PDB file of C-alpha atoms and ligand atoms in Angstrom:
ATOM      1  CA  MET A   1     -16.154  49.106  84.665  1.00 38.00           C
ATOM      2  CA  PHE A   2     -13.632  48.740  87.477  1.00 42.00           C
ATOM      3  CA  ILE A   3     -13.077  45.722  89.683  1.00 45.00           C
ATOM      4  CA  ASP A   4     -14.988  47.058  92.704  1.00 49.00           C
ATOM      5  CA  GLU A   5     -18.033  47.864  90.569  1.00 47.00           C
ATOM      6  CA  TYR A   6     -17.669  44.506  88.934  1.00 46.00           C
ATOM      7  CA  ILE A   7     -17.727  42.644  92.235  1.00 48.00           C
ATOM      8  CA  SER A   8     -20.826  44.423  93.490  1.00 49.00           C
ATOM      9  CA  GLY A   9     -22.460  44.015  90.100  1.00 49.00           C
ATOM     10  CA  VAL A  10     -22.247  40.296  89.565  1.00 49.00           C
ATOM     11  CA  ALA A  11     -23.348  38.696  92.834  1.00 49.00           C
ATOM     12  CA  PRO A  12     -25.877  36.139  91.630  1.00 47.00           C
ATOM     13  CA  ILE A  13     -29.380  36.793  92.897  1.00 64.00           C
ATOM     14  CA  ARG A  14     -30.795  33.341  92.215  1.00 87.00           C
ATOM     15  CA  GLY A  15     -28.757  30.242  91.571  1.00 94.00           C
ATOM     16  CA  LYS A  16     -29.800  27.627  89.024  1.00 97.00           C
ATOM     17  CA  ILE A  17     -30.288  24.003  90.035  1.00 98.00           C
ATOM     18  CA  LEU A  18     -30.882  21.034  87.771  1.00 98.00           C
ATOM     19  CA  LEU A  19     -32.719  18.109  89.369  1.00 98.00           C
ATOM     20  CA  VAL A  20     -32.005  14.750  87.758  1.00 97.00           C
ATOM     21  CA  ASP A  21     -33.932  11.649  88.797  1.00 96.00           C
ATOM     22  CA  ASP A  22     -35.755   8.887  86.964  1.00 96.00           C
ATOM     23  CA  GLN A  23     -38.477   8.920  89.640  1.00 95.00           C
ATOM     24  CA  VAL A  24     -40.882  11.839  89.272  1.00 95.00           C
ATOM     25  CA  VAL A  25     -41.766  11.720  92.960  1.00 95.00           C
ATOM     26  CA  ASN A  26     -38.139  12.465  93.950  1.00 94.00           C
ATOM     27  CA  ILE A  27     -37.970  15.412  91.603  1.00 96.00           C
ATOM     28  CA  LYS A  28     -41.245  16.712  93.049  1.00 96.00           C
ATOM     29  CA  ILE A  29     -39.955  16.562  96.613  1.00 96.00           C
ATOM     30  CA  LEU A  30     -36.764  18.468  95.782  1.00 96.00           C
ATOM     31  CA  HIS A  31     -38.627  20.940  93.609  1.00 97.00           C
ATOM     32  CA  GLN A  32     -41.009  21.715  96.443  1.00 97.00           C
ATOM     33  CA  LEU A  33     -38.124  22.208  98.820  1.00 97.00           C
ATOM     34  CA  LEU A  34     -35.961  24.437  96.614  1.00 97.00           C
ATOM     35  CA  GLN A  35     -38.246  26.375  94.286  1.00 96.00           C
ATOM     36  CA  THR A  36     -38.566  29.475  96.457  1.00 95.00           C
ATOM     37  CA  ASP A  37     -34.804  30.021  96.654  1.00 95.00           C
ATOM     38  CA  TYR A  38     -33.543  28.881  93.258  1.00 97.00           C
ATOM     39  CA  ASP A  39     -34.453  28.573  89.586  1.00 97.00           C
ATOM     40  CA  ILE A  40     -35.187  24.895  89.105  1.00 97.00           C
ATOM     41  CA  TYR A  41     -34.728  22.775  85.976  1.00 98.00           C
ATOM     42  CA  MET A  42     -35.511  19.084  85.656  1.00 97.00           C
ATOM     43  CA  ALA A  43     -34.318  16.028  83.733  1.00 97.00           C
ATOM     44  CA  ARG A  44     -35.555  12.436  83.860  1.00 96.00           C
ATOM     45  CA  ASP A  45     -32.525  10.603  82.482  1.00 96.00           C
ATOM     46  CA  GLY A  46     -28.792  10.987  81.963  1.00 96.00           C
ATOM     47  CA  HIS A  47     -28.866  12.122  78.344  1.00 96.00           C
ATOM     48  CA  GLN A  48     -31.441  14.768  79.118  1.00 96.00           C
ATOM     49  CA  ALA A  49     -29.320  15.881  82.065  1.00 97.00           C
ATOM     50  CA  ILE A  50     -26.250  16.435  79.882  1.00 97.00           C
ATOM     51  CA  ASP A  51     -28.280  18.354  77.289  1.00 96.00           C
ATOM     52  CA  MET A  52     -29.831  20.547  79.985  1.00 96.00           C
ATOM     53  CA  CYS A  53     -26.432  21.270  81.526  1.00 97.00           C
ATOM     54  CA  LYS A  54     -25.111  22.537  78.220  1.00 95.00           C
ATOM     55  CA  LYS A  55     -28.224  24.599  77.610  1.00 95.00           C
ATOM     56  CA  VAL A  56     -29.012  26.199  80.962  1.00 95.00           C
ATOM     57  CA  LYS A  57     -25.579  26.066  82.641  1.00 95.00           C
ATOM     58  CA  PRO A  58     -26.863  25.320  86.143  1.00 97.00           C
ATOM     59  CA  ASP A  59     -24.737  26.125  89.186  1.00 97.00           C
ATOM     60  CA  ILE A  60     -25.582  22.815  90.844  1.00 97.00           C
ATOM     61  CA  VAL A  61     -26.837  19.460  89.600  1.00 98.00           C
ATOM     62  CA  LEU A  62     -28.587  17.182  92.068  1.00 97.00           C
ATOM     63  CA  LEU A  63     -27.846  13.899  90.389  1.00 97.00           C
ATOM     64  CA  ASP A  64     -29.504  10.592  91.134  1.00 96.00           C
ATOM     65  CA  ILE A  65     -27.025   7.721  90.908  1.00 95.00           C
ATOM     66  CA  GLU A  66     -29.392   4.874  90.119  1.00 93.00           C
ATOM     67  CA  MET A  67     -30.888   5.543  86.710  1.00 94.00           C
ATOM     68  CA  PRO A  68     -31.441   3.253  83.713  1.00 92.00           C
ATOM     69  CA  MET A  69     -29.125   3.648  80.677  1.00 90.00           C
ATOM     70  CA  LEU A  70     -26.732   6.410  81.700  1.00 94.00           C
ATOM     71  CA  ASN A  71     -26.336   6.309  85.489  1.00 95.00           C
ATOM     72  CA  GLY A  72     -25.319   9.256  87.671  1.00 96.00           C
ATOM     73  CA  PHE A  73     -21.616   8.364  87.634  1.00 96.00           C
ATOM     74  CA  ASP A  74     -21.571   8.273  83.831  1.00 96.00           C
ATOM     75  CA  VAL A  75     -23.325  11.639  83.682  1.00 97.00           C
ATOM     76  CA  CYS A  76     -20.876  13.184  86.164  1.00 97.00           C
ATOM     77  CA  ALA A  77     -17.862  11.861  84.250  1.00 97.00           C
ATOM     78  CA  HIS A  78     -19.313  13.287  81.059  1.00 96.00           C
ATOM     79  CA  LEU A  79     -19.963  16.713  82.586  1.00 97.00           C
ATOM     80  CA  LYS A  80     -16.456  16.952  84.034  1.00 96.00           C
ATOM     81  CA  LYS A  81     -14.848  16.050  80.699  1.00 95.00           C
ATOM     82  CA  ASP A  82     -16.607  18.797  78.732  1.00 93.00           C
ATOM     83  CA  PRO A  83     -15.149  22.333  79.144  1.00 86.00           C
ATOM     84  CA  ASP A  84     -18.686  23.686  78.698  1.00 88.00           C
ATOM     85  CA  THR A  85     -19.979  21.899  81.783  1.00 95.00           C
ATOM     86  CA  GLU A  86     -16.932  21.070  83.907  1.00 94.00           C
ATOM     87  CA  ASP A  87     -17.585  23.909  86.369  1.00 93.00           C
ATOM     88  CA  VAL A  88     -21.018  22.720  87.451  1.00 96.00           C
ATOM     89  CA  ALA A  89     -21.138  21.517  91.077  1.00 96.00           C
ATOM     90  CA  VAL A  90     -22.413  17.933  91.179  1.00 97.00           C
ATOM     91  CA  ILE A  91     -24.178  16.685  94.302  1.00 97.00           C
ATOM     92  CA  PHE A  92     -25.084  13.018  94.141  1.00 96.00           C
ATOM     93  CA  VAL A  93     -28.389  11.874  95.533  1.00 93.00           C
ATOM     94  CA  SER A  94     -28.136   8.260  96.561  1.00 90.00           C
ATOM     95  CA  GLY A  95     -30.734   5.723  97.657  1.00 86.00           C
ATOM     96  CA  HIS A  96     -28.670   4.438 100.519  1.00 78.00           C
ATOM     97  CA  PHE A  97     -25.310   4.994 102.180  1.00 82.00           C
ATOM     98  CA  ASP A  98     -22.518   3.097 100.443  1.00 88.00           C
ATOM     99  CA  GLU A  99     -18.964   4.156 101.214  1.00 92.00           C
ATOM    100  CA  ASP A 100     -17.478   2.773  97.993  1.00 93.00           C
ATOM    101  CA  LYS A 101     -20.019   4.670  95.955  1.00 91.00           C
ATOM    102  CA  GLU A 102     -19.262   7.896  97.768  1.00 93.00           C
ATOM    103  CA  VAL A 103     -15.545   7.427  97.188  1.00 95.00           C
ATOM    104  CA  LYS A 104     -16.199   6.885  93.509  1.00 94.00           C
ATOM    105  CA  GLY A 105     -18.439   9.932  93.358  1.00 94.00           C
ATOM    106  CA  PHE A 106     -15.869  12.250  94.915  1.00 95.00           C
ATOM    107  CA  GLN A 107     -13.174  10.846  92.640  1.00 96.00           C
ATOM    108  CA  LEU A 108     -15.358  11.742  89.668  1.00 96.00           C
ATOM    109  CA  GLY A 109     -15.466  15.350  90.863  1.00 96.00           C
ATOM    110  CA  ALA A 110     -18.673  15.533  92.914  1.00 96.00           C
ATOM    111  CA  VAL A 111     -18.766  18.095  95.730  1.00 96.00           C
ATOM    112  CA  ASP A 112     -21.242  16.390  98.087  1.00 95.00           C
ATOM    113  CA  PHE A 113     -23.659  13.536  98.731  1.00 94.00           C
ATOM    114  CA  ILE A 114     -27.252  13.578  99.896  1.00 93.00           C
ATOM    115  CA  HIS A 115     -29.133  10.459 100.946  1.00 92.00           C
ATOM    116  CA  LYS A 116     -32.709   9.554 100.231  1.00 90.00           C
ATOM    117  CA  PRO A 117     -35.140   9.921 101.835  1.00 90.00           C
ATOM    118  CA  ILE A 118     -33.849  13.451 102.019  1.00 91.00           C
ATOM    119  CA  ASN A 119     -33.854  15.479 105.202  1.00 94.00           C
ATOM    120  CA  PRO A 120     -35.163  18.925 104.178  1.00 95.00           C
ATOM    121  CA  VAL A 121     -33.055  20.950 106.626  1.00 95.00           C
ATOM    122  CA  ILE A 122     -29.780  19.157 105.838  1.00 93.00           C
ATOM    123  CA  THR A 123     -30.437  19.217 102.114  1.00 95.00           C
ATOM    124  CA  LYS A 124     -31.210  22.943 102.084  1.00 96.00           C
ATOM    125  CA  ALA A 125     -28.141  23.751 104.177  1.00 96.00           C
ATOM    126  CA  ARG A 126     -25.811  21.708 102.002  1.00 95.00           C
ATOM    127  CA  ILE A 127     -27.151  23.232  98.805  1.00 96.00           C
ATOM    128  CA  LYS A 128     -26.851  26.728 100.242  1.00 96.00           C
ATOM    129  CA  ASN A 129     -23.198  26.081 101.152  1.00 95.00           C
ATOM    130  CA  GLN A 130     -22.388  24.701  97.732  1.00 96.00           C
ATOM    131  CA  MET A 131     -24.162  27.595  96.035  1.00 96.00           C
ATOM    132  CA  MET A 132     -22.043  30.075  98.004  1.00 94.00           C
ATOM    133  CA  ALA A 133     -18.839  28.211  97.170  1.00 94.00           C
ATOM    134  CA  LYS A 134     -19.839  28.078  93.501  1.00 94.00           C
ATOM    135  CA  SER A 135     -20.573  31.803  93.254  1.00 92.00           C
ATOM    136  CA  GLN A 136     -17.275  32.677  94.948  1.00 93.00           C
ATOM    137  CA  THR A 137     -15.368  30.418  92.559  1.00 91.00           C
ATOM    138  CA  ASP A 138     -17.194  31.931  89.596  1.00 90.00           C
ATOM    139  CA  LEU A 139     -16.326  35.408  90.815  1.00 90.00           C
ATOM    140  CA  LEU A 140     -12.642  34.576  91.255  1.00 92.00           C
ATOM    141  CA  ARG A 141     -12.554  32.964  87.865  1.00 87.00           C
ATOM    142  CA  SER A 142     -13.998  36.059  86.204  1.00 87.00           C
ATOM    143  CA  ILE A 143     -11.698  38.428  88.104  1.00 91.00           C
ATOM    144  CA  ALA A 144      -8.711  36.361  86.960  1.00 93.00           C
ATOM    145  CA  LEU A 145      -9.642  37.329  83.403  1.00 95.00           C
ATOM    146  CA  LEU A 146      -9.925  41.057  84.080  1.00 95.00           C
ATOM    147  CA  ASP A 147      -7.235  43.688  83.911  1.00 96.00           C
ATOM    148  CA  GLY A 148      -6.941  45.179  87.396  1.00 94.00           C
ATOM    149  CA  LEU A 149      -6.216  48.730  86.300  1.00 96.00           C
ATOM    150  CA  THR A 150      -8.704  49.292  83.504  1.00 97.00           C
ATOM    151  CA  GLY A 151     -11.396  46.713  84.236  1.00 94.00           C
ATOM    152  CA  LEU A 152     -11.184  45.490  80.642  1.00 96.00           C
ATOM    153  CA  ALA A 153     -10.594  41.855  79.770  1.00 96.00           C
ATOM    154  CA  ASN A 154      -6.938  40.966  80.187  1.00 97.00           C
ATOM    155  CA  ARG A 155      -4.473  39.273  77.882  1.00 97.00           C
ATOM    156  CA  ARG A 156      -5.358  35.824  79.232  1.00 95.00           C
ATOM    157  CA  LYS A 157      -9.009  36.386  78.371  1.00 95.00           C
ATOM    158  CA  PHE A 158      -8.007  37.511  74.878  1.00 97.00           C
ATOM    159  CA  ASP A 159      -5.904  34.346  74.482  1.00 96.00           C
ATOM    160  CA  GLN A 160      -8.983  32.303  75.401  1.00 93.00           C
ATOM    161  CA  VAL A 161     -11.428  34.192  73.199  1.00 95.00           C
ATOM    162  CA  LEU A 162      -9.453  34.452  69.941  1.00 97.00           C
ATOM    163  CA  PRO A 163      -9.284  30.686  69.165  1.00 95.00           C
ATOM    164  CA  VAL A 164     -12.983  30.238  69.976  1.00 93.00           C
ATOM    165  CA  THR A 165     -13.990  33.202  67.802  1.00 96.00           C
ATOM    166  CA  TRP A 166     -11.654  31.972  65.078  1.00 96.00           C
ATOM    167  CA  LEU A 167     -13.362  28.566  64.912  1.00 95.00           C
ATOM    168  CA  GLN A 168     -16.786  30.128  65.030  1.00 95.00           C
ATOM    169  CA  CYS A 169     -16.012  32.430  62.071  1.00 97.00           C
ATOM    170  CA  ALA A 170     -14.353  29.546  60.193  1.00 96.00           C
ATOM    171  CA  ARG A 171     -17.493  27.458  60.667  1.00 96.00           C
ATOM    172  CA  GLU A 172     -19.751  30.280  59.490  1.00 96.00           C
ATOM    173  CA  LYS A 173     -17.317  31.426  56.752  1.00 96.00           C
ATOM    174  CA  GLN A 174     -17.516  34.935  58.195  1.00 97.00           C
ATOM    175  CA  PRO A 175     -14.752  37.547  58.314  1.00 98.00           C
ATOM    176  CA  LEU A 176     -12.984  38.137  61.618  1.00 98.00           C
ATOM    177  CA  THR A 177     -11.344  41.490  62.313  1.00 98.00           C
ATOM    178  CA  ILE A 178      -9.013  42.584  65.048  1.00 98.00           C
ATOM    179  CA  ILE A 179      -7.909  46.097  65.927  1.00 98.00           C
ATOM    180  CA  LEU A 180      -4.633  46.653  67.742  1.00 98.00           C
ATOM    181  CA  LEU A 181      -4.376  50.061  69.400  1.00 98.00           C
ATOM    182  CA  ASP A 182      -1.467  51.851  71.011  1.00 98.00           C
ATOM    183  CA  ILE A 183      -1.382  55.186  72.818  1.00 98.00           C
ATOM    184  CA  ASP A 184       1.023  57.502  71.004  1.00 98.00           C
ATOM    185  CA  PHE A 185       4.077  58.704  72.915  1.00 97.00           C
ATOM    186  CA  PHE A 186       2.839  57.222  76.155  1.00 97.00           C
ATOM    187  CA  LYS A 187       6.330  57.166  77.613  1.00 96.00           C
ATOM    188  CA  HIS A 188       6.491  60.947  77.089  1.00 96.00           C
ATOM    189  CA  PHE A 189       3.129  61.209  78.845  1.00 97.00           C
ATOM    190  CA  ASN A 190       4.371  59.294  81.914  1.00 97.00           C
ATOM    191  CA  ASP A 191       7.604  61.280  81.956  1.00 97.00           C
ATOM    192  CA  THR A 192       5.664  64.545  81.837  1.00 97.00           C
ATOM    193  CA  TYR A 193       2.741  63.874  84.166  1.00 97.00           C
ATOM    194  CA  GLY A 194       3.859  60.916  86.285  1.00 97.00           C
ATOM    195  CA  HIS A 195       2.614  57.364  86.505  1.00 96.00           C
ATOM    196  CA  THR A 196      -0.533  58.140  88.487  1.00 97.00           C
ATOM    197  CA  GLU A 197      -1.752  60.369  85.687  1.00 97.00           C
ATOM    198  CA  GLY A 198      -0.552  57.704  83.274  1.00 97.00           C
ATOM    199  CA  ASP A 199      -2.813  55.163  84.977  1.00 97.00           C
ATOM    200  CA  THR A 200      -5.743  57.549  84.836  1.00 97.00           C
ATOM    201  CA  CYS A 201      -5.088  58.088  81.139  1.00 98.00           C
ATOM    202  CA  LEU A 202      -5.079  54.307  80.550  1.00 98.00           C
ATOM    203  CA  ARG A 203      -8.406  53.950  82.373  1.00 97.00           C
ATOM    204  CA  VAL A 204     -10.083  56.765  80.457  1.00 98.00           C
ATOM    205  CA  VAL A 205      -8.801  55.547  77.096  1.00 98.00           C
ATOM    206  CA  ALA A 206      -9.842  51.960  77.950  1.00 98.00           C
ATOM    207  CA  GLN A 207     -13.343  53.104  78.863  1.00 97.00           C
ATOM    208  CA  LYS A 208     -13.663  55.084  75.635  1.00 97.00           C
ATOM    209  CA  ILE A 209     -12.610  52.096  73.537  1.00 98.00           C
ATOM    210  CA  GLN A 210     -15.055  49.874  75.403  1.00 97.00           C
ATOM    211  CA  ASP A 211     -17.860  52.396  74.847  1.00 96.00           C
ATOM    212  CA  THR A 212     -17.097  52.554  71.125  1.00 96.00           C
ATOM    213  CA  VAL A 213     -16.946  48.780  70.613  1.00 96.00           C
ATOM    214  CA  ASN A 214     -20.284  47.794  71.972  1.00 84.00           C
ATOM    215  CA  ARG A 215     -21.734  44.756  70.227  1.00 92.00           C
ATOM    216  CA  PRO A 216     -22.321  41.898  72.676  1.00 90.00           C
ATOM    217  CA  TYR A 217     -19.940  39.459  70.963  1.00 93.00           C
ATOM    218  CA  ASP A 218     -17.060  41.901  70.508  1.00 97.00           C
ATOM    219  CA  LEU A 219     -14.166  41.774  72.923  1.00 97.00           C
ATOM    220  CA  VAL A 220     -11.971  44.644  74.080  1.00 98.00           C
ATOM    221  CA  ALA A 221      -8.880  43.641  76.047  1.00 98.00           C
ATOM    222  CA  ARG A 222      -5.796  45.300  77.439  1.00 98.00           C
ATOM    223  CA  TYR A 223      -3.081  43.662  75.383  1.00 97.00           C
ATOM    224  CA  GLY A 224       0.048  45.106  76.960  1.00 94.00           C
ATOM    225  CA  GLY A 225       1.177  48.259  78.767  1.00 95.00           C
ATOM    226  CA  GLU A 226      -0.534  50.921  76.643  1.00 97.00           C
ATOM    227  CA  GLU A 227      -1.817  48.527  73.987  1.00 98.00           C
ATOM    228  CA  PHE A 228      -5.411  47.437  73.548  1.00 98.00           C
ATOM    229  CA  ILE A 229      -6.932  44.849  71.244  1.00 98.00           C
ATOM    230  CA  CYS A 230     -10.449  44.410  69.894  1.00 98.00           C
ATOM    231  CA  VAL A 231     -11.838  41.161  68.498  1.00 98.00           C
ATOM    232  CA  LEU A 232     -14.730  41.738  66.122  1.00 98.00           C
ATOM    233  CA  PRO A 233     -16.361  38.578  64.738  1.00 97.00           C
ATOM    234  CA  ASN A 234     -18.527  38.799  61.597  1.00 97.00           C
ATOM    235  CA  THR A 235     -16.824  42.079  60.684  1.00 97.00           C
ATOM    236  CA  ASP A 236     -15.117  42.835  57.366  1.00 97.00           C
ATOM    237  CA  LEU A 237     -12.176  45.172  56.812  1.00 98.00           C
ATOM    238  CA  ILE A 238     -14.376  48.156  55.932  1.00 97.00           C
ATOM    239  CA  GLY A 239     -16.429  47.727  59.095  1.00 97.00           C
ATOM    240  CA  GLY A 240     -13.346  47.140  61.248  1.00 98.00           C
ATOM    241  CA  THR A 241     -11.557  50.177  59.808  1.00 98.00           C
ATOM    242  CA  TYR A 242     -14.647  52.270  60.466  1.00 97.00           C
ATOM    243  CA  VAL A 243     -14.729  51.185  64.117  1.00 98.00           C
ATOM    244  CA  ALA A 244     -10.987  51.811  64.467  1.00 98.00           C
ATOM    245  CA  GLN A 245     -11.364  55.314  63.029  1.00 98.00           C
ATOM    246  CA  GLN A 246     -14.216  55.984  65.464  1.00 98.00           C
ATOM    247  CA  ILE A 247     -11.931  54.969  68.323  1.00 98.00           C
ATOM    248  CA  VAL A 248      -9.047  57.127  67.078  1.00 98.00           C
ATOM    249  CA  ASP A 249     -11.382  60.142  66.691  1.00 98.00           C
ATOM    250  CA  SER A 250     -13.041  59.585  70.053  1.00 98.00           C
ATOM    251  CA  ILE A 251      -9.704  59.534  71.882  1.00 98.00           C
ATOM    252  CA  VAL A 252      -8.707  62.888  70.355  1.00 97.00           C
ATOM    253  CA  SER A 253     -12.096  64.282  71.361  1.00 97.00           C
ATOM    254  CA  LEU A 254     -11.363  63.401  75.002  1.00 97.00           C
ATOM    255  CA  LYS A 255      -8.809  66.254  74.910  1.00 97.00           C
ATOM    256  CA  ILE A 256      -6.474  64.675  77.465  1.00 97.00           C
ATOM    257  CA  ALA A 257      -3.585  67.149  77.604  1.00 97.00           C
ATOM    258  CA  HIS A 258      -0.259  65.819  76.315  1.00 97.00           C
ATOM    259  CA  ILE A 259       2.012  68.843  75.972  1.00 96.00           C
ATOM    260  CA  ASN A 260       5.063  66.803  75.075  1.00 94.00           C
ATOM    261  CA  SER A 261       3.452  64.860  72.252  1.00 95.00           C
ATOM    262  CA  PRO A 262       5.311  65.759  69.050  1.00 95.00           C
ATOM    263  CA  ILE A 263       2.118  65.408  66.975  1.00 94.00           C
ATOM    264  CA  SER A 264      -0.744  66.885  69.007  1.00 95.00           C
ATOM    265  CA  LYS A 265      -1.588  68.819  72.168  1.00 94.00           C
ATOM    266  CA  PHE A 266      -3.734  65.887  73.244  1.00 97.00           C
ATOM    267  CA  VAL A 267      -3.437  62.145  73.788  1.00 98.00           C
ATOM    268  CA  THR A 268      -3.865  60.217  70.544  1.00 98.00           C
ATOM    269  CA  VAL A 269      -3.847  56.553  69.552  1.00 98.00           C
ATOM    270  CA  SER A 270      -2.749  54.653  66.467  1.00 98.00           C
ATOM    271  CA  ALA A 271      -4.576  51.601  65.164  1.00 98.00           C
ATOM    272  CA  GLY A 272      -3.692  48.573  63.041  1.00 98.00           C
ATOM    273  CA  VAL A 273      -6.579  46.580  61.608  1.00 98.00           C
ATOM    274  CA  SER A 274      -6.471  43.122  60.069  1.00 98.00           C
ATOM    275  CA  THR A 275      -9.226  40.954  58.680  1.00 98.00           C
ATOM    276  CA  VAL A 276      -9.378  37.343  57.629  1.00 97.00           C
ATOM    277  CA  VAL A 277     -11.989  34.766  56.738  1.00 96.00           C
ATOM    278  CA  PRO A 278     -10.462  32.116  58.986  1.00 96.00           C
ATOM    279  CA  MET A 279      -9.697  28.592  57.804  1.00 94.00           C
ATOM    280  CA  TYR A 280      -9.408  25.746  60.276  1.00 92.00           C
ATOM    281  CA  ASP A 281      -5.790  25.003  59.374  1.00 90.00           C
ATOM    282  CA  MET A 282      -4.522  28.590  59.607  1.00 92.00           C
ATOM    283  CA  PRO A 283      -2.737  29.660  62.802  1.00 94.00           C
ATOM    284  CA  ASN A 284      -4.638  32.546  64.389  1.00 95.00           C
ATOM    285  CA  LYS A 285      -1.430  34.379  65.242  1.00 95.00           C
ATOM    286  CA  ILE A 286      -1.141  35.570  61.630  1.00 96.00           C
ATOM    287  CA  LEU A 287      -4.079  37.869  62.277  1.00 97.00           C
ATOM    288  CA  VAL A 288      -2.390  39.466  65.296  1.00 97.00           C
ATOM    289  CA  GLU A 289       0.921  39.726  63.456  1.00 97.00           C
ATOM    290  CA  ALA A 290      -0.788  41.436  60.529  1.00 98.00           C
ATOM    291  CA  ALA A 291      -2.510  43.957  62.827  1.00 98.00           C
ATOM    292  CA  ASP A 292       0.810  44.568  64.561  1.00 98.00           C
ATOM    293  CA  LYS A 293       2.430  45.331  61.227  1.00 98.00           C
ATOM    294  CA  GLN A 294      -0.359  47.754  60.304  1.00 98.00           C
ATOM    295  CA  LEU A 295       0.001  49.427  63.673  1.00 98.00           C
ATOM    296  CA  TYR A 296       3.705  49.839  63.051  1.00 98.00           C
ATOM    297  CA  LEU A 297       2.980  51.406  59.651  1.00 98.00           C
ATOM    298  CA  ALA A 298       0.368  53.727  61.192  1.00 98.00           C
ATOM    299  CA  LYS A 299       3.010  54.902  63.655  1.00 97.00           C
ATOM    300  CA  ASP A 300       5.539  55.273  60.883  1.00 97.00           C
ATOM    301  CA  ARG A 301       3.181  57.420  58.827  1.00 97.00           C
ATOM    302  CA  GLY A 302       2.565  59.971  61.557  1.00 96.00           C
ATOM    303  CA  ARG A 303       0.424  58.254  64.231  1.00 97.00           C
ATOM    304  CA  ASN A 304      -3.142  59.224  65.261  1.00 97.00           C
ATOM    305  CA  ARG A 305      -4.420  57.187  62.314  1.00 98.00           C
ATOM    306  CA  VAL A 306      -5.730  53.821  61.168  1.00 98.00           C
ATOM    307  CA  LEU A 307      -4.182  51.401  58.713  1.00 98.00           C
ATOM    308  CA  GLY A 308      -5.624  48.052  57.810  1.00 97.00           C
ATOM    309  CA  CYS A 309      -5.129  45.016  55.618  1.00 97.00           C
ATOM    310  CA  LEU A 310      -6.790  41.824  54.515  1.00 96.00           C
ATOM    311  CA  VAL A 311      -4.961  38.633  55.412  1.00 95.00           C
ATOM    312  CA  GLU A 312      -5.052  36.301  52.420  1.00 84.00           C
ATOM    313  CA  GLU A 313      -5.318  32.542  52.664  1.00 68.00           C
ATOM    314  CA  ASN A 314      -1.769  31.862  51.483  1.00 61.00           C
ATOM    315  CA  THR A 315       0.054  34.456  53.608  1.00 52.00           C
TER     316      THR A 315
HETATM  317 MG1  LIG B   1     -33.163   6.431  90.447  1.00 67.98          MG
END
């Protein structure tokens, strides 16, 4: 998927709003006002609000300030501290105008204030504006993690995903496999056909890898120039090697002409696979280093092939 398709594909149709108020009547009023345009969720106290934010990931929270136990400020501070919820747009709903309170709210990271009793037109307009700002920010954030040429995840996204996947597999005592792929003799390809054709080749190969690695929790990223990396949680070495071989075979079957490749008439790739059952105290870079070593060996032994290894606990 390329950037332009991506942009047209992800425009949110309906935003999600969480209404938080200890008074049912206030929730009812806002619900009535907003339900036709947005998906509405509700919470009656601060703890519930935090739980709901983690669960439903709303775009906007309309947050009452005056609540027993955890008040709105406490909830906002909590949401902004947690990476899971820090991106939510908080709009405070306050019983009366109080400049000091507004200052405090903005300092805590709120994006706007609405006063009760709410004015329906103003409230709707402000929420619409914030929803637009939120969706544009979300879009920029996701584009920043995409590779512009191939539309795959980029290196930054990989650097974000690997530690999270590592911890998840460590927690579940599940194997984690990565596949490092490199197009064989890509410099020859560029020298022969030019960089425009080189770019096309990268796109086609990227798409093929993405099509082959298709479980929802797998990640395929462009790792460097003509290098790609796959992160496969809950996958052992046999499974990972199988996937890598499928990729290698599928690239040959594309029959992209490469007349100056010393090993084939067509574009080929080499793959290094490494698998580990992660431990919390292991650095995750050992997995990448191991795959890199296997990739090097695969190149050394003739390219267009897969080599893999298990990373042991004490390596
Ligand atoms: Mg209240």
